[in-house]
Amino acid sequence: MGKIQCLPPHEAQKIAAGEVVERPANILKELLENSIDAAATTITIHVEDGGKKLLRVIDNGCGMIEEDARLCFQRHATSKITHVDQLEEITTYGFRGEALASVAAVARVTLHTKQDDADGVCITVEKNSITSVTASSCPTGTDITVADLFCTIPARQKFLKKRETEWRHLTQLVHAFCLSHPQVHFKLLSESKQALNCAPTASLPNRCAQLWEDGTHEWLPIEGTHDSVSICGAISSHQSYRYDRNGIFLFVNNRWVSNFQLSRALLNGYQNVLPQGRYPSAMVKITIDPTLVDINVHPRKEEVAFLHPRITEQLITSAVRNALEERVSAQIAKPVSFRPAEDLPPVTPQPKTFVPFDFDSLPNDPFQAKEISEPQTQPASTAMAPTPPTTAATAPPGEQQTSVYTNSKVLPNESEHHIIGQYHNTYILIEHEDGLLIVDQHAAHERVLYEIFAQRFEELPTIKLLFPQSVPLNPDDIELLRDHLDLFTQNGITIEQRGSDRLSIEATPVHLKDVSISELIKEAIGWLREYTDLDREALTQKMHEKLRAQMACKAAIKAGDQLTIAQMRQLLCDLDQAPNRDQCPHGRPTSWLLRLSEIERKIRRRQ
Ligand code: ADP
Ligand code: MG
């Protein structure tokens, strides 16, 4: 007998379904599309265990009669087309006619449905076979429950991510539906607790405000048209921002899509107004002649390709710029916001003090990496103290004359630092035998602190805050953080939860006592969202690196801080002892040598 056998249809179906259904959010998408196609105006979604245990969608759409309800689980069962040619014209969402069949192949499904003029029916389906049909007293509409995802394919079950990850995918999806269908009332509940309740609204900025109800975002409408492309939407002003890209939603002909170029075009609109690593929240709806886009580049139609991408990109960038500019001019023109100077409380300049690190307070030389990496003393520190490799030694081609200071010590002889002074309250100028050495005070201090944080953490004093810092956060973010609180503890930051929407910072490392830790926490949430796909170990390592670099950045003296000669000297000594001293933890050079020969050539003292 030959080796090849045809799989029985129900087995083949599981494989096909597994391609469409990867995670609960894929199922929810199909169910929501069906509800929208059925003209529902209210849709309620129940989720249990991130959708792995249960997804239930209740709508008040047109419902089905018993005959249709029995048929809808069959492959290629659809009320939306009767002929393949119609695929081109279709404006409703589903058109494969196989969503429910795929869902029924990988989970247990219970359907209650009722058309206005008919009796309600309840159908249960398992492994694609109808197991019961009974009468139902449900109201007009459809109520579908999908339970125990992948119970038929245990191998797939273990690829599902943890509850929080799946829940985040589900909420992103529901946000997208809320934005693309502001006229629909959406309710979302997880473990019977309400997570969203978005009443219908005609205004996109209102819809955005419903979704991000923390009140920190101000929503600006955007619009633009060029030939056959038009865009509309709402964006957050530059005064409010997120630490991740999850607030960016793009729609093409009302279909939620991801498209790197379009996101970049949106971010370009914010260029120079948002700090690095900060992202806006935004929803952009693009309406375009369907023949100019290809939505079939992705099996689940999550991506889209444009025939003339530049037109749409430029339209988005300039619409964002215009909205932001208008916002700024409105602010300047607003008379109420203007207060004469004498009304304002006097500004007392707070001289920032640079507290040199007291190396003597540590038992050993702080940069003797070998000694501190003994595993028996600080397992956390040794596991998580990677410092970036020293790569600064080479200058870009053509810049040899004024190369970045190479891997030797910053100063040839520490006792003979001849500090000329501070330039622009930012750079320390040092007379060096080969030329003029320019040290960036922030980058240098950042490096010094980073190395201390990375290598000697356990030995650094932390202080318990007399007035703990309170950090308001949305419950979703708190849930995410709760899993990772040990990361902070290991870095000297003690956090406690205060209710469902608030954290409090109880203790910090002494270097950070005057720094706003809430900012750091929000940044950390952004990184955690960005790195969801890393495994636990890699995530921990990455998070430690990022946290320490950011703590160093926040605690370091800044450009603009005035320093005394003694402080400058101390900083240079500290830098001299630090490994990787040529670059700050973000990769910027800490110093630059302008060679005497170069100066003399420019001044034409020498050829
Ligand atoms: P498609 O949406 O591509 O037609 P589906 O498998 O998603 O395929 O659904 C099959 C059919 O079941 C739909 O065409 C529709 O007639 C019916 N149906 C599914 N969900 C609903 C719902 N929530 N309300 C009314 N009818 C529905
Ligand atoms: Mg469908």
XYZ file of N, CA and C and ligand atoms in Angstrom, residues 30 34 80 94 99, ligand 2:
16
model
N -13.838 37.617 13.574
C -14.858 37.048 12.688
C -16.253 37.249 13.268
N -19.331 39.506 11.700
C -20.663 38.958 11.423
C -21.751 39.807 12.076
N -23.802 36.050 1.966
C -23.299 37.324 1.445
C -22.990 37.320 -0.050
N -17.066 39.576 6.168
C -16.715 38.207 5.812
C -17.136 37.954 4.386
N -15.837 31.238 8.145
C -15.373 31.618 9.476
C -15.999 30.728 10.533
Mg -18.226 36.150 8.579
